[in-house]
Amino acid sequence: MPSNKHRNRGNKINDDTMMPPNKQNTPSQDYEDDEIEEMQDTDFKKFMIRTFRSFQKQILELQKSLMDKIENLSRENEILRKSQNETQKLVEQESVIVKRNQNEMKSSIDQKTNTLESLKNRMGEAEERISDLEDRAQENIQSNQRKEDEIRNLKNIVGNLQDTIKKTNIRVLGVPEGMEREKGLEGLFSEILAENFPGLEKDRDILVQEAHRTPNKHDQKRSSPRHVVIKLTTVKHKEKILKCAREKRQITLRGSPIRLTADFSSETLQARREWRDIAQVLREKNCQPRILYPAKLSFVNEGEIKIFHSKQKLKDFVATHPALQKILKDVLHSETQKHGHQYERRERK
């Protein structure tokens, strides 16, 4: 029996080491150990077998629990690994997309930079062309101005030549068509002198060099008769006749009124017409205006006779004389507007 007791104590020690911690060193356990010592071998074996099986069952359950945990951890690890792989793939894809976008953006920036540089170059070329065109336009304007000046000078020269040629001419207005059939135009002129200036008609030095109507061809639709141009031999005789005509004022031919004037070129006639409105205003202010040969304006201002060859000279003079400026302000302003409208019409054409 002592050997059994010793053996039982040894088994007890082994059982204590194999028991779970929560089942060791309890009063009930001590009690069971005392009982175990009193057990027979058969009962002890049975008890040991039950205990072993219980331990085995617990170990298996623990093992199963651990395996489940390991399996769960493995699954979680696999999930994490897959998630990590997917995340890495997404990161790689995003990196590729970002890199591609960066390359595209860089390419776009380079393209826009090149386009901007090209536009700058084109703008520079355009500015140079515009500058060249402006220079050419300015040259054309200056050239056109020179041409206009040359044309104006040529017209003046031609007008002066015509005026020189016509310097001895007298233009007769209002002579009915066909009246010259009996005596001719020279005879009609002699009749005009005899009817209006008896003293001049006897002057044997007044000779008619040529006489004709202008224009040469008669227009049946024209209501007024053509003018008669009388070419005398000297300017002195022409001026003498025109002076007498101005003094007599009313000139007639067979009782019908006619007019005697100097014969001028169309340019000179236009220049003389342009003085008419100004001369009329000056006449109303008793400034004694006269239109001198060929197209000069003469009038009395502050007791002095002033003569002007062009309206610009007159405007410059008027600008420094307030009293005269007040008199001619309206007529000069209307003349400026009229010439401005004429210039605009020429520009449109």
Short mmCIF file of C-alpha atoms in Angstrom, two decimals:
data_model
loop_
_atom_site.label_atom_id
_atom_site.label_comp_id
_atom_site.label_asym_id
_atom_site.label_seq_id
_atom_site.Cartn_x
_atom_site.Cartn_y
_atom_site.Cartn_z
CA MET A 1 0.00 0.00 0.00
CA PRO A 2 2.76 2.43 0.68
CA SER A 3 3.89 1.97 -2.88
CA ASN A 4 0.40 2.73 -4.09
CA LYS A 5 0.25 5.80 -1.98
CA HIS A 6 3.59 6.91 -3.32
CA ARG A 7 2.46 6.20 -6.78
CA ASN A 8 -0.75 8.01 -6.17
CA ARG A 9 1.14 11.01 -4.94
CA GLY A 10 3.30 10.90 -8.05
CA ASN A 11 0.23 10.73 -10.18
CA LYS A 12 -1.21 13.55 -8.21
CA ILE A 13 1.81 15.66 -8.96
CA ASN A 14 1.57 14.76 -12.64
CA ASP A 15 -2.12 15.48 -12.60
CA ASP A 16 -1.48 18.82 -11.04
CA THR A 17 0.93 19.73 -13.81
CA MET A 18 -1.47 18.57 -16.48
CA MET A 19 -4.58 20.20 -15.04
CA PRO A 20 -5.57 23.56 -16.27
CA PRO A 21 -4.59 26.42 -13.98
CA ASN A 22 -8.16 27.17 -13.02
CA LYS A 23 -8.61 23.60 -11.64
CA GLN A 24 -5.51 23.41 -9.48
CA ASN A 25 -5.08 23.97 -5.69
CA THR A 26 -8.75 24.17 -4.80
CA PRO A 27 -10.31 22.60 -1.63
CA SER A 28 -12.48 20.36 -3.73
CA GLN A 29 -9.45 19.24 -5.68
CA ASP A 30 -7.59 18.42 -2.45
CA TYR A 31 -10.53 16.41 -1.37
CA GLU A 32 -10.57 14.51 -4.59
CA ASP A 33 -6.88 13.82 -4.28
CA ASP A 34 -7.48 12.19 -0.87
CA GLU A 35 -10.12 10.09 -2.41
CA ILE A 36 -7.84 9.14 -5.24
CA GLU A 37 -5.32 7.79 -2.76
CA GLU A 38 -7.92 5.46 -1.36
CA MET A 39 -8.99 4.27 -4.78
CA GLN A 40 -8.20 0.82 -6.10
CA ASP A 41 -6.01 0.39 -9.14
CA THR A 42 -8.93 -0.33 -11.38
CA ASP A 43 -10.79 2.75 -10.30
CA PHE A 44 -7.67 4.81 -10.57
CA LYS A 45 -7.08 3.65 -14.09
CA LYS A 46 -10.61 4.51 -15.02
CA PHE A 47 -10.22 7.83 -13.36
CA MET A 48 -6.98 8.48 -15.22
CA ILE A 49 -8.51 7.47 -18.47
CA ARG A 50 -11.42 9.85 -17.95
CA THR A 51 -9.06 12.58 -16.92
CA PHE A 52 -6.81 11.94 -19.91
CA ARG A 53 -9.76 11.95 -22.26
CA SER A 54 -10.98 15.15 -20.70
CA PHE A 55 -7.56 16.69 -21.17
CA GLN A 56 -7.37 15.30 -24.65
CA LYS A 57 -10.76 16.75 -25.44
CA GLN A 58 -9.72 20.12 -24.02
CA ILE A 59 -6.45 19.98 -25.95
CA LEU A 60 -8.31 19.12 -29.13
CA GLU A 61 -10.75 21.92 -28.54
CA LEU A 62 -7.87 24.26 -27.78
CA GLN A 63 -6.04 23.00 -30.84
CA LYS A 64 -9.17 23.46 -32.92
CA SER A 65 -9.62 26.94 -31.51
CA LEU A 66 -6.02 27.76 -32.28
CA MET A 67 -6.32 26.31 -35.76
CA ASP A 68 -9.49 28.33 -36.31
CA LYS A 69 -7.69 31.43 -35.14
CA ILE A 70 -4.72 30.58 -37.32
CA GLU A 71 -7.04 29.97 -40.25
CA ASN A 72 -8.85 33.24 -39.58
CA LEU A 73 -5.54 35.01 -39.31
CA SER A 74 -4.43 33.36 -42.54
CA ARG A 75 -7.62 34.44 -44.27
CA GLU A 76 -7.26 37.96 -42.89
CA ASN A 77 -3.62 37.93 -43.92
CA GLU A 78 -4.61 36.75 -47.39
CA ILE A 79 -7.27 39.43 -47.57
CA LEU A 80 -4.75 42.01 -46.43
CA ARG A 81 -2.23 40.70 -48.93
CA LYS A 82 -4.80 40.85 -51.74
CA SER A 83 -5.88 44.29 -50.60
CA GLN A 84 -2.25 45.35 -50.48
CA ASN A 85 -1.69 43.95 -53.96
CA GLU A 86 -4.79 45.64 -55.26
CA THR A 87 -3.77 48.89 -53.55
CA GLN A 88 -0.31 48.54 -55.04
CA LYS A 89 -1.81 47.91 -58.46
CA LEU A 90 -4.09 50.91 -58.04
CA VAL A 91 -1.13 52.99 -56.94
CA GLU A 92 0.85 51.76 -59.92
CA GLN A 93 -2.10 52.48 -62.24
CA GLU A 94 -2.59 55.91 -60.69
CA SER A 95 1.14 56.50 -61.00
CA VAL A 96 0.99 55.54 -64.66
CA ILE A 97 -2.05 57.79 -65.19
CA VAL A 98 -0.42 60.66 -63.27
CA LYS A 99 2.80 60.20 -65.22
CA ARG A 100 0.87 60.04 -68.49
CA ASN A 101 -1.09 63.14 -67.47
CA GLN A 102 2.15 64.86 -66.55
CA ASN A 103 3.61 63.93 -69.92
CA GLU A 104 0.45 65.09 -71.70
CA MET A 105 0.44 68.30 -69.66
CA LYS A 106 4.11 68.84 -70.39
CA SER A 107 3.46 68.14 -74.06
CA SER A 108 0.47 70.50 -73.98
CA ILE A 109 2.51 73.17 -72.21
CA ASP A 110 5.32 72.74 -74.75
CA GLN A 111 2.80 72.90 -77.58
CA LYS A 112 1.17 76.01 -76.13
CA THR A 113 4.58 77.53 -75.54
CA ASN A 114 5.49 76.85 -79.15
CA THR A 115 2.11 78.21 -80.27
CA LEU A 116 2.60 81.31 -78.13
CA GLU A 117 6.07 81.76 -79.52
CA SER A 118 4.69 81.32 -83.03
CA LEU A 119 1.96 83.85 -82.30
CA LYS A 120 4.56 86.28 -80.95
CA ASN A 121 6.58 85.84 -84.11
CA ARG A 122 3.48 86.28 -86.26
CA MET A 123 2.47 89.35 -84.26
CA GLY A 124 5.95 90.74 -84.75
CA GLU A 125 5.71 90.07 -88.47
CA ALA A 126 2.21 91.58 -88.55
CA GLU A 127 3.43 94.67 -86.71
CA GLU A 128 6.28 95.00 -89.18
CA ARG A 129 3.83 94.62 -92.08
CA ILE A 130 1.47 97.14 -90.52
CA SER A 131 4.38 99.51 -90.02
CA ASP A 132 5.42 98.99 -93.63
CA LEU A 133 1.83 99.50 -94.79
CA GLU A 134 1.54 102.66 -92.68
CA ASP A 135 4.80 103.92 -94.16
CA ARG A 136 3.55 103.06 -97.65
CA ALA A 137 0.20 104.67 -96.90
CA GLN A 138 1.98 107.79 -95.67
CA GLU A 139 4.17 107.73 -98.77
CA ASN A 140 1.06 107.27 -100.92
CA ILE A 141 -0.65 110.15 -99.13
CA GLN A 142 2.38 112.34 -99.64
CA SER A 143 2.66 111.13 -103.22
CA ASN A 144 -1.04 111.79 -103.82
CA GLN A 145 -0.67 115.18 -102.18
CA ARG A 146 2.26 115.95 -104.45
CA LYS A 147 0.26 114.73 -107.44
CA GLU A 148 -2.71 116.85 -106.38
CA ASP A 149 -0.41 119.83 -105.97
CA GLU A 150 1.11 119.13 -109.36
CA ILE A 151 -2.35 118.75 -110.91
CA ARG A 152 -3.46 121.96 -109.20
CA ASN A 153 -0.34 123.74 -110.42
CA LEU A 154 -0.85 122.36 -113.92
CA LYS A 155 -4.48 123.48 -113.84
CA ASN A 156 -3.33 126.91 -112.68
CA ILE A 157 -0.76 126.99 -115.44
CA VAL A 158 -3.31 125.88 -118.02
CA GLY A 159 -5.81 128.37 -116.59
CA ASN A 160 -3.23 131.14 -116.69
CA LEU A 161 -2.37 130.20 -120.26
CA GLN A 162 -6.02 130.20 -121.19
CA ASP A 163 -6.52 133.48 -119.40
CA THR A 164 -3.49 134.86 -121.20
CA ILE A 165 -4.88 133.65 -124.51
CA LYS A 166 -8.30 135.03 -123.60
CA LYS A 167 -6.91 138.20 -122.12
CA THR A 168 -8.16 140.29 -125.03
CA ASN A 169 -11.51 138.52 -125.22
CA ILE A 170 -14.92 139.89 -124.32
CA ARG A 171 -17.77 137.47 -123.62
CA VAL A 172 -21.26 138.64 -124.62
CA LEU A 173 -24.19 136.91 -122.89
CA GLY A 174 -27.81 136.96 -123.96
CA VAL A 175 -27.52 137.40 -127.76
CA PRO A 176 -30.36 135.34 -129.31
CA GLU A 177 -29.42 132.46 -131.60
CA GLY A 178 -29.56 133.31 -135.32
CA MET A 179 -29.36 137.08 -134.88
CA GLU A 180 -25.89 137.06 -136.47
CA ARG A 181 -27.19 135.77 -139.80
CA GLU A 182 -27.60 139.29 -141.23
CA LYS A 183 -24.45 141.08 -140.09
CA GLY A 184 -22.36 138.33 -138.57
CA LEU A 185 -21.05 138.39 -135.00
CA GLU A 186 -18.57 141.22 -135.77
CA GLY A 187 -21.41 143.34 -137.09
CA LEU A 188 -23.51 142.60 -134.00
CA PHE A 189 -20.63 143.70 -131.76
CA SER A 190 -20.30 146.94 -133.67
CA GLU A 191 -24.05 147.40 -133.25
CA ILE A 192 -23.66 146.83 -129.47
CA LEU A 193 -20.95 149.52 -129.29
CA ALA A 194 -23.02 151.96 -131.35
CA GLU A 195 -26.15 151.35 -129.26
CA ASN A 196 -24.48 151.58 -125.86
CA PHE A 197 -21.14 153.40 -126.31
CA PRO A 198 -21.42 155.86 -129.24
CA GLY A 199 -18.02 157.31 -128.45
CA LEU A 200 -16.26 153.94 -128.64
CA GLU A 201 -18.00 152.99 -131.88
CA LYS A 202 -16.16 155.81 -133.65
CA ASP A 203 -12.78 154.66 -132.28
CA ARG A 204 -11.07 153.22 -135.34
CA ASP A 205 -8.40 151.49 -133.21
CA ILE A 206 -10.90 149.02 -131.72
CA LEU A 207 -10.67 146.10 -134.09
CA VAL A 208 -12.31 142.71 -133.83
CA GLN A 209 -9.77 140.01 -134.55
CA GLU A 210 -12.15 137.07 -134.25
CA ALA A 211 -15.74 136.32 -133.15
CA HIS A 212 -17.49 132.99 -132.47
CA ARG A 213 -20.10 131.35 -130.30
CA THR A 214 -19.20 128.89 -127.55
CA PRO A 215 -19.71 126.00 -127.50
CA ASN A 216 -19.37 125.58 -131.23
CA LYS A 217 -22.26 123.14 -131.56
CA HIS A 218 -25.74 124.39 -130.69
CA ASP A 219 -27.76 122.19 -128.34
CA GLN A 220 -31.47 122.35 -129.21
CA LYS A 221 -32.38 121.37 -125.63
CA ARG A 222 -30.54 124.36 -124.23
CA SER A 223 -32.97 127.15 -123.28
CA SER A 224 -30.43 129.99 -123.11
CA PRO A 225 -28.43 131.16 -126.16
CA ARG A 226 -24.77 130.34 -126.49
CA HIS A 227 -22.24 132.96 -125.45
CA VAL A 228 -20.51 135.13 -128.06
CA VAL A 229 -16.73 135.50 -127.68
CA ILE A 230 -15.19 138.61 -129.24
CA LYS A 231 -11.40 138.62 -129.56
CA LEU A 232 -9.93 142.16 -129.78
CA THR A 233 -6.45 143.12 -130.82
CA THR A 234 -5.38 144.68 -127.51
CA VAL A 235 -6.12 144.29 -123.79
CA LYS A 236 -6.37 148.09 -123.54
CA HIS A 237 -9.44 148.17 -125.78
CA LYS A 238 -11.06 145.28 -123.89
CA GLU A 239 -10.58 146.99 -120.52
CA LYS A 240 -11.89 150.24 -121.95
CA ILE A 241 -15.09 148.59 -123.21
CA LEU A 242 -15.65 146.66 -119.93
CA LYS A 243 -15.10 149.83 -117.91
CA CYS A 244 -17.76 151.63 -119.94
CA ALA A 245 -20.08 148.63 -119.47
CA ARG A 246 -19.61 148.76 -115.68
CA GLU A 247 -20.35 152.46 -115.66
CA LYS A 248 -23.46 152.14 -117.83
CA ARG A 249 -24.60 148.99 -115.99
CA GLN A 250 -27.55 148.33 -118.33
CA ILE A 251 -26.34 147.03 -121.73
CA THR A 252 -28.81 146.27 -124.53
CA LEU A 253 -28.94 144.93 -128.07
CA ARG A 254 -31.92 146.17 -130.08
CA GLY A 255 -33.60 146.96 -126.79
CA SER A 256 -33.04 143.53 -125.20
CA PRO A 257 -30.72 143.32 -122.16
CA ILE A 258 -27.35 141.59 -122.59
CA ARG A 259 -24.14 141.34 -120.53
CA LEU A 260 -20.50 142.06 -121.33
CA THR A 261 -17.84 140.29 -119.28
CA ALA A 262 -14.24 139.29 -119.56
CA ASP A 263 -13.57 135.85 -121.04
CA PHE A 264 -11.89 133.56 -118.50
CA SER A 265 -10.96 129.90 -118.23
CA SER A 266 -13.40 127.60 -116.36
CA GLU A 267 -11.02 127.46 -113.37
CA THR A 268 -10.82 131.23 -113.17
CA LEU A 269 -14.59 131.54 -113.53
CA GLN A 270 -15.05 129.11 -110.66
CA ALA A 271 -12.55 131.04 -108.54
CA ARG A 272 -14.38 134.30 -109.29
CA ARG A 273 -17.73 132.68 -108.39
CA GLU A 274 -16.35 131.61 -105.03
CA TRP A 275 -15.75 135.27 -104.14
CA ARG A 276 -19.36 136.30 -104.84
CA ASP A 277 -20.92 135.52 -101.42
CA ILE A 278 -18.06 137.20 -99.60
CA ALA A 279 -18.22 140.21 -101.92
CA GLN A 280 -21.98 140.48 -101.33
CA VAL A 281 -21.53 140.61 -97.51
CA LEU A 282 -18.74 143.18 -97.84
CA ARG A 283 -20.91 145.22 -100.20
CA GLU A 284 -23.68 145.31 -97.58
CA LYS A 285 -21.12 146.73 -95.10
CA ASN A 286 -19.96 149.40 -97.60
CA CYS A 287 -16.48 147.89 -97.92
CA GLN A 288 -16.47 148.53 -101.72
CA PRO A 289 -15.54 144.97 -102.81
CA ARG A 290 -14.34 144.22 -106.35
CA ILE A 291 -13.31 141.01 -108.08
CA LEU A 292 -10.11 141.88 -109.94
CA TYR A 293 -8.49 140.13 -112.86
CA PRO A 294 -8.28 137.23 -112.98
CA ALA A 295 -9.77 136.11 -109.63
CA LYS A 296 -8.65 138.41 -106.84
CA LEU A 297 -10.81 140.02 -104.15
CA SER A 298 -10.33 143.69 -103.37
CA PHE A 299 -12.10 145.71 -100.63
CA VAL A 300 -11.54 148.64 -98.32
CA ASN A 301 -10.74 147.90 -94.66
CA GLU A 302 -10.02 150.71 -92.16
CA GLY A 303 -9.38 153.13 -95.02
CA GLU A 304 -6.92 150.81 -96.84
CA ILE A 305 -7.46 148.75 -99.99
CA LYS A 306 -6.73 145.08 -99.35
CA ILE A 307 -6.25 142.52 -102.14
CA PHE A 308 -6.37 138.76 -101.64
CA HIS A 309 -5.44 136.05 -104.12
CA SER A 310 -6.96 133.14 -102.12
CA LYS A 311 -9.49 132.51 -99.39
CA GLN A 312 -6.79 131.14 -97.09
CA LYS A 313 -4.98 134.46 -97.21
CA LEU A 314 -8.28 136.17 -96.43
CA LYS A 315 -8.96 133.81 -93.49
CA ASP A 316 -5.49 134.48 -92.05
CA PHE A 317 -6.08 138.21 -92.32
CA VAL A 318 -9.60 138.02 -90.84
CA ALA A 319 -8.31 136.00 -87.85
CA THR A 320 -6.26 139.03 -86.71
CA HIS A 321 -9.07 141.61 -87.22
CA PRO A 322 -12.02 141.02 -84.86
CA ALA A 323 -14.33 143.54 -86.55
CA LEU A 324 -13.84 141.95 -89.97
CA GLN A 325 -14.08 138.50 -88.40
CA LYS A 326 -17.51 139.39 -87.02
CA ILE A 327 -18.66 140.51 -90.47
CA LEU A 328 -17.40 137.45 -92.39
CA LYS A 329 -17.80 134.78 -89.69
CA ASP A 330 -20.99 133.21 -91.08
CA VAL A 331 -20.05 133.28 -94.75
CA LEU A 332 -16.55 131.86 -94.16
CA HIS A 333 -17.99 129.11 -91.94
CA SER A 334 -20.55 128.12 -94.58
CA GLU A 335 -17.81 128.10 -97.22
CA THR A 336 -15.71 125.76 -95.03
CA GLN A 337 -18.64 123.37 -94.58
CA LYS A 338 -19.40 123.40 -98.31
CA HIS A 339 -15.81 122.53 -99.21
CA GLY A 340 -15.81 119.80 -96.53
CA HIS A 341 -18.89 118.17 -98.08
CA GLN A 342 -17.31 118.39 -101.53
CA TYR A 343 -14.15 116.72 -100.18
CA GLU A 344 -16.23 113.92 -98.61
CA ARG A 345 -18.04 113.30 -101.90
CA ARG A 346 -14.71 113.07 -103.72
CA GLU A 347 -13.43 110.62 -101.11
CA ARG A 348 -16.50 108.38 -101.56
CA LYS A 349 -15.99 108.33 -105.28
#
